[in-house]
C-alpha cells in the first residue's frame, strides 16, 4: 500500500461514491482510495508501510503460512461479512497448525460500480476482527475489474505465524484409539448464508459462527492434552474434513450421530433444503483428535472457553485400510459418511 | 491445499475439460483438481503440505511480507502470462526492500467454464518461474465463481522473505544530491499488453519485461554502493513511482528525457495510442536511488547483470518542499511529471 499524505481535492464520497476503474490504475485516485478508505481503517503502524512490502520484526520459531481467497455471496450475512470472515478464516488456518498467528496481508479485487459505503463497512469489519484477534493487517493490494468481471469484492488474505519446535499437529497424526472432539454446533455458517440466499424466513435467526480460534487453541495447548490433529471444518464441513484426515492418517473413524451438536433451527433448515449438516461449512468451529486418555481433560479445557462451551466428544478413530468415515445413527444403524461429491454449497466462504 | 492421494475414477480432462462450480466446493472434485492440476505442478515438498497451512523452517532476520492480486487481461501476452507475472511481481515487491524472498503463497479465483488446459498452462508457467527464481509456492487456495463473476482466473500471490538488520531501503530515504538509476528500457510490459489488447500489428514484437529482480538486487547490494531506495515501477510506471518516493522522502527530482531508455517500438506504440511511456507499467525493471558518489559503481554492477545491461542514470534528487518530479526535455524545455490522474491502463497486472 502506498500512503500518499497529500491533498486530493475533494475527499472520497463514502456515502454515494462507487468504485471506478481509475481506482485501480496506480495513480492519484488509487492513492486516495488507499489513504482514505483502507489505511485510515487498517492502520499504518509498521515500518515498511508506504512501501510495497511490510518489514516486520524477526520471528522466533518455524514459520507457518496460509492463504485463502474469499468469494462468499452474499457479502453481508447474519453474524458477519466477507471482511471479518477473511480475517478469521486465515487466522484459523494458521492456528490449527498449533501456531501463533502474527500478521495478515490482504489483496482486494473490486468490481467497478461497487458502493464505497459497502467497501468501507467491509474494511471496518476487517479492522475490528483483526484488532479483536490481535493480528494486524500489515500490507495489502487493491485491483479493480470491470463491471461483470467480479462480484462486488473478493478478498484474499494470507496469514503468517510461528510454531515452536515440538508442536507437530498435522492431518496425518490421527491414531487408532484416538477420540474425536468438535468444539460446538455444526453447520451454522453455511446455513446462515443459505438462509439469506434462499430467503428462508424461519431460518433467519441462524447466525454464522465466524470467529478467530487461536485463543481457544492456545487454551487447548495449555491443557497439556496429547493433541494429534486440529482442523477447522470449513468448505465441505465436518464430513469432508474428517475424510481428509482419515485419508492422510490412513485410519477409519466412527461417529455417533446422537453426540454431534446441531442447533434445532440448523437441523430444520438443512432438512428443508435437503442438506446434511455434516457437509455444511463452519467458520468458527474446530475438530480435535486427541489421545483417548486425554479426551476428558481436553473437553474440560475447551468448555471453559467461550467459543467451545458446547464442545462434544463425537466419535473415535480405528484401524481401517479403506479409511472409511462411518456413523452410528440415532436409529441404531450405521452409514458411511462419504466425501462430498457434488456441488453442495457454492461460494460459502 | 489438500492432497488426497486416492483414485478419483477418471483423471481430469486437461484437454477439453473446464472449471465447474463443484471444483470449488470442498469435496472430491476440488481435491482432484488440486491433486492433478496444482500439486503435480507446484510440488508438495514442505512439511505441512496436506494441511491448510505450510510449516516452514525458522527464518533468520526481520520478516518481509508483500501481497499482490493479479487481474491482468489478456491472461497470455508476449513474454509471459498471469502465472509467471504473479510469481515475479511478488518476488520483486519483497526484493526491493533489500530482502531475500523465501516463499510464495497463491490464491486462485477461477471462473466457471475456464478451460482446464489454459489453467494448466498458467500453473506450469508459475511453477517454472518459481523454480527459476528459487522461491517455491508452499501453500495455496482455490475458489470458483460463476460465469460472469470473474474473468478466467485471478491470482493473488503473497511473498515472505527476510532482511538483515542494517538493510533499510525505503521510499522515504531519498536525499538531495542522490542519483536516480533505471535498470533498463521502460514501458515494455504495459505496451506488450496494450499491443495485444488493441491488436496493434506493428507493435506485436514488444515483449513484456516480466522477470524476478532479486538476483539483480543481490548484485547491487554486493557492489557496496550506498543505496537509499529501490522500487519496481509497475502500475503507473516510472512517473508514479518517482512521485511516490518524492512525496515519502519530501524531495524533488529532475529527470533528463534524453537519458531515459525507451525501445523505439515502445515509443512508437505509445505515440500511436497517445500514451506517455513514463506512465506505462514495467514488471522487470527497477528504479534505484543512490548516493551520487556511488552511482557509477552501482551502474557498473547493474550493467554486468543480464537483467540490467541497459541501466541508465536518468536524473537526480534535489530539495523541493513541493515534491515535484520534473523533466528536462530533449527540446531543452522543462516539464512537470505529475501523478497519473486518470485511468490510463486498466488491468495491466
Tab-separated table of N, CA and C in Angstrom, chain B residues 204-341:
chain	number	residue	atom	x	y	z
B	204	UNK	N	3.601	-5.778	-32.389
B	204	UNK	CA	3.453	-7.163	-31.945
B	204	UNK	C	4.760	-7.753	-31.425
B	205	UNK	N	5.889	-7.127	-31.744
B	205	UNK	CA	7.155	-7.697	-31.266
B	205	UNK	C	7.586	-7.114	-29.921
B	206	UNK	N	6.741	-6.298	-29.298
B	206	UNK	CA	7.074	-5.815	-27.951
B	206	UNK	C	6.788	-6.938	-26.963
B	207	UNK	N	7.768	-7.223	-26.118
B	207	UNK	CA	7.702	-8.354	-25.204
B	207	UNK	C	7.723	-7.826	-23.767
B	208	UNK	N	6.859	-8.341	-22.946
B	208	UNK	CA	6.865	-7.948	-21.530
B	208	UNK	C	8.235	-8.174	-20.914
B	209	UNK	N	8.615	-7.278	-20.026
B	209	UNK	CA	9.899	-7.411	-19.325
B	209	UNK	C	9.780	-8.247	-18.054
B	210	UNK	N	8.636	-8.912	-17.827
B	210	UNK	CA	8.447	-9.631	-16.558
B	210	UNK	C	9.650	-10.511	-16.210
B	211	UNK	N	10.166	-10.307	-15.018
B	211	UNK	CA	11.356	-11.043	-14.563
B	211	UNK	C	11.486	-10.874	-13.057
B	212	UNK	N	12.109	-11.861	-12.406
B	212	UNK	CA	12.364	-11.710	-10.965
B	212	UNK	C	13.648	-10.911	-10.767
B	213	UNK	N	13.565	-9.907	-9.904
B	213	UNK	CA	14.682	-8.964	-9.786
B	213	UNK	C	15.587	-9.226	-8.589
B	214	UNK	N	15.319	-10.302	-7.820
B	214	UNK	CA	16.087	-10.459	-6.591
B	214	UNK	C	17.546	-10.791	-6.844
B	215	UNK	N	17.851	-11.417	-7.962
B	215	UNK	CA	19.250	-11.701	-8.300
B	215	UNK	C	19.997	-10.415	-8.629
B	216	UNK	N	19.372	-9.585	-9.449
B	216	UNK	CA	19.958	-8.281	-9.758
B	216	UNK	C	20.160	-7.470	-8.482
B	217	UNK	N	19.155	-7.493	-7.626
B	217	UNK	CA	19.228	-6.703	-6.390
B	217	UNK	C	20.350	-7.214	-5.480
B	218	UNK	N	20.539	-8.516	-5.440
B	218	UNK	CA	21.643	-9.071	-4.648
B	218	UNK	C	22.989	-8.573	-5.197
B	219	UNK	N	23.088	-8.510	-6.527
B	219	UNK	CA	24.318	-7.997	-7.134
B	219	UNK	C	24.519	-6.525	-6.796
B	220	UNK	N	23.415	-5.789	-6.739
B	220	UNK	CA	23.511	-4.364	-6.396
B	220	UNK	C	23.979	-4.194	-4.950
B	221	UNK	N	23.420	-5.024	-4.058
B	221	UNK	CA	23.835	-4.986	-2.652
B	221	UNK	C	25.326	-5.291	-2.525
B	222	UNK	N	25.734	-6.312	-3.299
B	222	UNK	CA	27.124	-6.758	-3.214
B	222	UNK	C	28.099	-5.688	-3.713
B	223	UNK	N	27.611	-4.738	-4.508
B	223	UNK	CA	28.508	-3.682	-5.034
B	223	UNK	C	29.010	-2.774	-3.918
B	224	UNK	N	28.314	-2.784	-2.776
B	224	UNK	CA	28.732	-1.923	-1.671
B	224	UNK	C	28.265	-0.480	-1.813
B	225	UNK	N	27.546	-0.167	-2.903
B	225	UNK	CA	27.065	1.208	-3.101
B	225	UNK	C	26.072	1.577	-1.997
B	226	UNK	N	26.034	2.863	-1.655
B	226	UNK	CA	25.142	3.357	-0.601
B	226	UNK	C	23.745	3.606	-1.220
B	227	UNK	N	22.977	2.527	-1.322
B	227	UNK	CA	21.657	2.572	-1.960
B	227	UNK	C	20.631	3.037	-0.934
B	228	UNK	N	19.775	3.978	-1.323
B	228	UNK	CA	18.771	4.509	-0.398
B	228	UNK	C	17.373	3.939	-0.651
B	229	UNK	N	17.003	3.833	-1.926
B	229	UNK	CA	15.668	3.352	-2.285
B	229	UNK	C	15.793	2.444	-3.498
B	230	UNK	N	15.076	1.337	-3.490
B	230	UNK	CA	14.873	0.552	-4.708
B	230	UNK	C	13.373	0.316	-4.825
B	231	UNK	N	12.853	0.452	-6.006
B	231	UNK	CA	11.415	0.263	-6.189
B	231	UNK	C	11.175	-0.250	-7.607
B	232	UNK	N	10.192	-1.127	-7.793
B	232	UNK	CA	9.844	-1.564	-9.141
B	232	UNK	C	8.664	-0.748	-9.651
B	233	UNK	N	8.833	-0.046	-10.759
B	233	UNK	CA	7.794	0.853	-11.252
B	233	UNK	C	6.736	0.096	-12.055
B	234	UNK	N	5.767	-0.484	-11.360
B	234	UNK	CA	4.725	-1.268	-12.029
B	234	UNK	C	3.567	-0.353	-12.434
B	235	UNK	N	2.367	-0.619	-11.885
B	235	UNK	CA	1.208	0.226	-12.244
B	235	UNK	C	1.537	1.701	-12.102
B	236	UNK	N	1.232	2.485	-13.108
B	236	UNK	CA	1.504	3.918	-13.029
B	236	UNK	C	2.904	4.280	-13.525
B	237	UNK	N	3.760	3.259	-13.690
B	237	UNK	CA	5.043	3.462	-14.333
B	237	UNK	C	6.061	4.256	-13.518
B	238	UNK	N	7.133	4.627	-14.205
B	238	UNK	CA	8.243	5.352	-13.581
B	238	UNK	C	7.759	6.672	-12.978
B	239	UNK	N	6.871	7.360	-13.671
B	239	UNK	CA	6.425	8.674	-13.197
B	239	UNK	C	5.729	8.549	-11.842
B	240	UNK	N	4.834	7.583	-11.726
B	240	UNK	CA	4.078	7.435	-10.487
B	240	UNK	C	4.994	6.997	-9.343
B	241	UNK	N	5.861	6.047	-9.619
B	241	UNK	CA	6.761	5.555	-8.573
B	241	UNK	C	7.674	6.668	-8.077
B	242	UNK	N	8.213	7.468	-9.002
B	242	UNK	CA	9.088	8.568	-8.557
B	242	UNK	C	8.300	9.608	-7.773
B	243	UNK	N	7.055	9.869	-8.162
B	243	UNK	CA	6.237	10.803	-7.372
B	243	UNK	C	5.992	10.265	-5.959
B	244	UNK	N	5.755	8.955	-5.862
B	244	UNK	CA	5.552	8.366	-4.532
B	244	UNK	C	6.797	8.542	-3.661
B	245	UNK	N	7.949	8.247	-4.249
B	245	UNK	CA	9.197	8.366	-3.486
B	245	UNK	C	9.456	9.824	-3.119
B	246	UNK	N	9.228	10.728	-4.065
B	246	UNK	CA	9.442	12.150	-3.803
B	246	UNK	C	8.575	12.603	-2.636
B	247	UNK	N	7.330	12.146	-2.629
B	247	UNK	CA	6.407	12.530	-1.565
B	247	UNK	C	6.838	11.929	-0.228
B	248	UNK	N	7.214	10.640	-0.244
B	248	UNK	CA	7.610	9.995	1.013
B	248	UNK	C	8.878	10.607	1.581
B	249	UNK	N	9.812	10.966	0.683
B	249	UNK	CA	11.115	11.489	1.135
B	249	UNK	C	11.109	13.005	1.256
B	250	UNK	N	10.033	13.664	0.794
B	250	UNK	CA	9.918	15.137	0.823
B	250	UNK	C	11.066	15.788	0.073
B	251	UNK	N	11.235	15.353	-1.153
B	251	UNK	CA	12.281	15.907	-2.024
B	251	UNK	C	11.691	16.153	-3.413
B	252	UNK	N	12.436	16.870	-4.234
B	252	UNK	CA	12.093	17.000	-5.643
B	252	UNK	C	13.032	16.151	-6.483
B	253	UNK	N	12.659	15.966	-7.755
B	253	UNK	CA	13.512	15.183	-8.655
B	253	UNK	C	13.553	15.873	-10.014
B	254	UNK	N	14.673	15.727	-10.699
B	254	UNK	CA	14.794	16.224	-12.067
B	254	UNK	C	15.304	15.092	-12.953
B	255	UNK	N	14.508	14.747	-13.952
B	255	UNK	CA	14.905	13.705	-14.899
B	255	UNK	C	15.424	14.359	-16.173
B	256	UNK	N	16.237	13.589	-16.901
B	256	UNK	CA	16.691	14.052	-18.216
B	256	UNK	C	16.092	13.124	-19.275
B	257	UNK	N	15.173	13.662	-20.045
B	257	UNK	CA	14.435	12.842	-21.006
B	257	UNK	C	15.379	12.072	-21.927
B	258	UNK	N	16.477	12.742	-22.312
B	258	UNK	CA	17.391	12.112	-23.281
B	258	UNK	C	18.060	10.862	-22.709
B	259	UNK	N	18.083	10.725	-21.391
B	259	UNK	CA	18.759	9.583	-20.774
B	259	UNK	C	17.813	8.419	-20.465
B	260	UNK	N	16.504	8.648	-20.589
B	260	UNK	CA	15.537	7.607	-20.210
B	260	UNK	C	15.443	6.573	-21.334
B	261	UNK	N	15.829	5.318	-21.072
B	261	UNK	CA	15.843	4.333	-22.156
B	261	UNK	C	14.427	3.867	-22.521
B	262	UNK	N	14.068	4.035	-23.794
B	262	UNK	CA	12.770	3.578	-24.315
B	262	UNK	C	13.034	2.913	-25.660
B	263	UNK	N	12.650	1.655	-25.780
B	263	UNK	CA	12.827	0.983	-27.066
B	263	UNK	C	12.054	1.727	-28.150
B	264	UNK	N	12.591	1.795	-29.395
B	264	UNK	CA	11.880	2.535	-30.453
B	264	UNK	C	10.451	2.036	-30.678
B	265	UNK	N	10.247	0.696	-30.637
B	265	UNK	CA	8.891	0.224	-30.908
B	265	UNK	C	7.943	0.550	-29.758
B	266	UNK	N	8.475	0.646	-28.539
B	266	UNK	CA	7.643	1.071	-27.401
B	266	UNK	C	7.271	2.540	-27.571
B	267	UNK	N	8.257	3.355	-27.946
B	267	UNK	CA	7.986	4.776	-28.173
B	267	UNK	C	6.939	4.950	-29.264
B	268	UNK	N	7.058	4.162	-30.331
B	268	UNK	CA	6.112	4.287	-31.457
B	268	UNK	C	4.712	3.877	-31.042
B	269	UNK	N	4.613	2.767	-30.303
B	269	UNK	CA	3.296	2.296	-29.874
B	269	UNK	C	2.654	3.285	-28.899
B	270	UNK	N	3.468	3.857	-28.032
B	270	UNK	CA	2.954	4.857	-27.102
B	270	UNK	C	2.421	6.066	-27.866
B	271	UNK	N	3.176	6.499	-28.850
B	271	UNK	CA	2.741	7.669	-29.616
B	271	UNK	C	1.435	7.368	-30.342
B	272	UNK	N	1.348	6.166	-30.904
B	272	UNK	CA	0.142	5.752	-31.639
B	272	UNK	C	-1.079	5.784	-30.735
B	273	UNK	N	-0.909	5.364	-29.456
B	273	UNK	CA	-2.049	5.276	-28.535
B	273	UNK	C	-2.193	6.520	-27.657
B	274	UNK	N	-1.316	7.497	-27.864
B	274	UNK	CA	-1.405	8.706	-27.047
B	274	UNK	C	-1.004	8.486	-25.603
B	275	UNK	N	-0.047	7.568	-25.384
B	275	UNK	CA	0.400	7.278	-24.019
B	275	UNK	C	1.807	7.810	-23.810
B	276	UNK	N	2.143	8.091	-22.570
B	276	UNK	CA	3.479	8.534	-22.215
B	276	UNK	C	4.197	7.344	-21.568
B	277	UNK	N	5.322	6.903	-22.133
B	277	UNK	CA	5.986	5.713	-21.579
B	277	UNK	C	6.354	5.852	-20.107
B	278	UNK	N	6.482	7.076	-19.617
B	278	UNK	CA	6.795	7.272	-18.198
B	278	UNK	C	5.685	6.761	-17.286
B	279	UNK	N	4.465	6.602	-17.843
B	279	UNK	CA	3.330	6.167	-17.026
B	279	UNK	C	2.948	4.707	-17.304
B	280	UNK	N	3.713	4.052	-18.158
B	280	UNK	CA	3.350	2.693	-18.568
B	280	UNK	C	4.061	1.675	-17.659
B	281	UNK	N	3.338	0.612	-17.311
B	281	UNK	CA	3.818	-0.349	-16.316
B	281	UNK	C	5.025	-1.149	-16.789
B	282	UNK	N	5.914	-1.420	-15.844
B	282	UNK	CA	7.060	-2.312	-16.034
B	282	UNK	C	6.914	-3.468	-15.057
B	283	UNK	N	7.424	-4.641	-15.415
B	283	UNK	CA	7.339	-5.785	-14.499
B	283	UNK	C	8.678	-6.471	-14.289
B	284	UNK	N	9.742	-5.876	-14.858
B	284	UNK	CA	11.072	-6.458	-14.657
B	284	UNK	C	12.149	-5.375	-14.630
B	285	UNK	N	11.705	-4.178	-14.289
B	285	UNK	CA	12.648	-3.055	-14.172
B	285	UNK	C	12.622	-2.534	-12.746
B	286	UNK	N	13.694	-1.900	-12.352
B	286	UNK	CA	13.691	-1.237	-11.057
B	286	UNK	C	14.305	0.146	-11.170
B	287	UNK	N	13.896	0.982	-10.219
B	287	UNK	CA	14.498	2.290	-10.017
B	287	UNK	C	15.360	2.208	-8.770
B	288	UNK	N	16.556	2.773	-8.824
B	288	UNK	CA	17.425	2.810	-7.645
B	288	UNK	C	17.817	4.255	-7.388
B	289	UNK	N	17.729	4.650	-6.158
B	289	UNK	CA	18.191	5.987	-5.756
B	289	UNK	C	19.384	5.770	-4.841
B	290	UNK	N	20.504	6.364	-5.246
B	290	UNK	CA	21.792	6.021	-4.653
B	290	UNK	C	22.596	7.302	-4.406
B	291	UNK	N	23.431	7.282	-3.386
B	291	UNK	CA	24.337	8.410	-3.153
B	291	UNK	C	25.130	8.681	-4.429
B	292	UNK	N	25.214	9.972	-4.835
B	292	UNK	CA	25.803	10.312	-6.140
B	292	UNK	C	27.212	9.745	-6.296
B	293	UNK	N	27.985	9.760	-5.208
B	293	UNK	CA	29.370	9.297	-5.287
B	293	UNK	C	29.459	7.825	-5.668
B	294	UNK	N	28.369	7.074	-5.428
B	294	UNK	CA	28.382	5.637	-5.702
B	294	UNK	C	27.626	5.260	-6.974
B	295	UNK	N	27.139	6.260	-7.695
B	295	UNK	CA	26.272	5.958	-8.843
B	295	UNK	C	27.000	5.153	-9.921
B	296	UNK	N	28.231	5.548	-10.215
B	296	UNK	CA	28.949	4.855	-11.294
B	296	UNK	C	29.270	3.415	-10.884
B	297	UNK	N	29.622	3.232	-9.616
B	297	UNK	CA	29.910	1.890	-9.139
B	297	UNK	C	28.660	1.004	-9.237
B	298	UNK	N	27.526	1.583	-8.848
B	298	UNK	CA	26.286	0.812	-8.906
B	298	UNK	C	25.892	0.507	-10.347
B	299	UNK	N	26.040	1.515	-11.219
B	299	UNK	CA	25.714	1.302	-12.639
B	299	UNK	C	26.558	0.173	-13.224
B	300	UNK	N	27.835	0.152	-12.884
B	300	UNK	CA	28.720	-0.891	-13.416
B	300	UNK	C	28.268	-2.269	-12.943
B	301	UNK	N	27.921	-2.360	-11.642
B	301	UNK	CA	27.462	-3.648	-11.115
B	301	UNK	C	26.159	-4.071	-11.797
B	302	UNK	N	25.265	-3.125	-12.034
B	302	UNK	CA	23.988	-3.455	-12.662
B	302	UNK	C	24.193	-3.904	-14.109
B	303	UNK	N	25.012	-3.178	-14.839
B	303	UNK	CA	25.201	-3.499	-16.266
B	303	UNK	C	25.864	-4.862	-16.457
B	304	UNK	N	26.522	-5.342	-15.420
B	304	UNK	CA	27.134	-6.673	-15.507
B	304	UNK	C	26.100	-7.781	-15.327
B	305	UNK	N	24.867	-7.420	-14.973
B	305	UNK	CA	23.810	-8.418	-14.770
B	305	UNK	C	22.899	-8.452	-15.995
B	306	UNK	N	22.522	-9.665	-16.443
B	306	UNK	CA	21.737	-9.754	-17.691
B	306	UNK	C	20.427	-8.962	-17.669
B	307	UNK	N	19.851	-8.723	-16.499
B	307	UNK	CA	18.568	-8.012	-16.451
B	307	UNK	C	18.733	-6.494	-16.438
B	308	UNK	N	19.982	-5.997	-16.465
B	308	UNK	CA	20.156	-4.548	-16.375
B	308	UNK	C	21.284	-4.059	-17.288
B	309	UNK	N	21.434	-4.717	-18.433
B	309	UNK	CA	22.525	-4.327	-19.330
B	309	UNK	C	22.362	-2.891	-19.831
B	310	UNK	N	21.104	-2.424	-19.885
B	310	UNK	CA	20.864	-1.067	-20.387
B	310	UNK	C	20.551	-0.086	-19.259
B	311	UNK	N	21.023	-0.396	-18.060
B	311	UNK	CA	20.797	0.510	-16.926
B	311	UNK	C	21.331	1.902	-17.258
B	312	UNK	N	20.622	2.918	-16.782
B	312	UNK	CA	20.996	4.295	-17.126
B	312	UNK	C	20.753	5.224	-15.949
B	313	UNK	N	21.607	6.220	-15.841
B	313	UNK	CA	21.431	7.269	-14.828
B	313	UNK	C	20.506	8.310	-15.459
B	314	UNK	N	19.320	8.464	-14.929
B	314	UNK	CA	18.315	9.284	-15.619
B	314	UNK	C	17.990	10.592	-14.906
B	315	UNK	N	18.581	10.844	-13.755
B	315	UNK	CA	18.250	12.111	-13.097
B	315	UNK	C	18.815	12.179	-11.700
B	316	UNK	N	18.366	13.174	-10.981
B	316	UNK	CA	18.895	13.398	-9.638
B	316	UNK	C	17.823	13.968	-8.715
B	317	UNK	N	18.139	13.919	-7.436
B	317	UNK	CA	17.226	14.366	-6.384
B	317	UNK	C	17.691	15.742	-5.898
B	318	UNK	N	16.724	16.612	-5.586
B	318	UNK	CA	17.105	17.918	-5.015
B	318	UNK	C	16.075	18.339	-3.981
B	319	UNK	N	16.390	19.395	-3.277
B	319	UNK	CA	15.444	19.927	-2.300
B	319	UNK	C	14.243	20.533	-3.012
B	320	UNK	N	13.051	20.254	-2.544
B	320	UNK	CA	11.847	20.876	-3.092
B	320	UNK	C	10.695	20.587	-2.138
B	321	UNK	N	10.256	21.620	-1.446
B	321	UNK	CA	9.185	21.444	-0.460
B	321	UNK	C	7.896	20.980	-1.123
B	322	UNK	N	7.759	21.252	-2.425
B	322	UNK	CA	6.528	20.847	-3.114
B	322	UNK	C	6.607	19.429	-3.698
B	323	UNK	N	7.785	18.821	-3.599
B	323	UNK	CA	7.975	17.435	-4.016
B	323	UNK	C	7.655	17.202	-5.484
B	324	UNK	N	8.001	18.181	-6.334
B	324	UNK	CA	7.723	17.997	-7.757
B	324	UNK	C	8.741	17.067	-8.405
B	325	UNK	N	8.261	16.221	-9.306
B	325	UNK	CA	9.139	15.486	-10.215
B	325	UNK	C	9.080	16.239	-11.544
B	326	UNK	N	10.230	16.661	-12.034
B	326	UNK	CA	10.275	17.415	-13.294
B	326	UNK	C	11.207	16.712	-14.271
B	327	UNK	N	11.123	17.147	-15.533
B	327	UNK	CA	11.986	16.539	-16.544
B	327	UNK	C	12.490	17.612	-17.487
B	328	UNK	N	13.800	17.601	-17.752
B	328	UNK	CA	14.336	18.477	-18.810
B	328	UNK	C	14.185	17.714	-20.120
B	329	UNK	N	13.473	18.326	-21.054
B	329	UNK	CA	13.081	17.593	-22.262
B	329	UNK	C	14.191	17.617	-23.306
B	330	UNK	N	14.027	16.758	-24.309
B	330	UNK	CA	15.017	16.695	-25.393
B	330	UNK	C	15.094	18.017	-26.129
B	331	UNK	N	14.005	18.773	-26.111
B	331	UNK	CA	13.985	20.045	-26.823
B	331	UNK	C	14.541	21.184	-25.989
B	332	UNK	N	15.025	20.860	-24.791
B	332	UNK	CA	15.642	21.904	-23.971
B	332	UNK	C	14.679	22.569	-23.003
B	333	UNK	N	13.419	22.124	-22.979
B	333	UNK	CA	12.451	22.691	-22.042
B	333	UNK	C	12.439	21.933	-20.731
B	334	UNK	N	11.412	22.207	-19.962
B	334	UNK	CA	11.294	21.566	-18.661
B	334	UNK	C	9.798	21.368	-18.409
B	335	UNK	N	9.423	20.180	-17.926
B	335	UNK	CA	8.002	19.992	-17.633
B	335	UNK	C	7.827	19.219	-16.341
B	336	UNK	N	6.664	19.391	-15.725
B	336	UNK	CA	6.360	18.649	-14.513
B	336	UNK	C	5.874	17.247	-14.909
B	337	UNK	N	6.433	16.231	-14.267
B	337	UNK	CA	5.968	14.857	-14.454
B	337	UNK	C	5.029	14.567	-13.284
B	338	UNK	N	3.748	14.795	-13.525
B	338	UNK	CA	2.774	14.778	-12.430
B	338	UNK	C	2.326	13.345	-12.144
B	339	UNK	N	1.572	13.200	-11.044
B	339	UNK	CA	0.877	11.951	-10.788
B	339	UNK	C	-0.037	11.626	-11.958
B	340	UNK	N	-0.194	10.360	-12.210
B	340	UNK	CA	-1.227	9.898	-13.133
B	340	UNK	C	-2.571	10.220	-12.491
B	341	UNK	N	-3.432	10.973	-13.200
B	341	UNK	CA	-4.721	11.227	-12.545
B	341	UNK	C	-5.851	10.371	-13.078
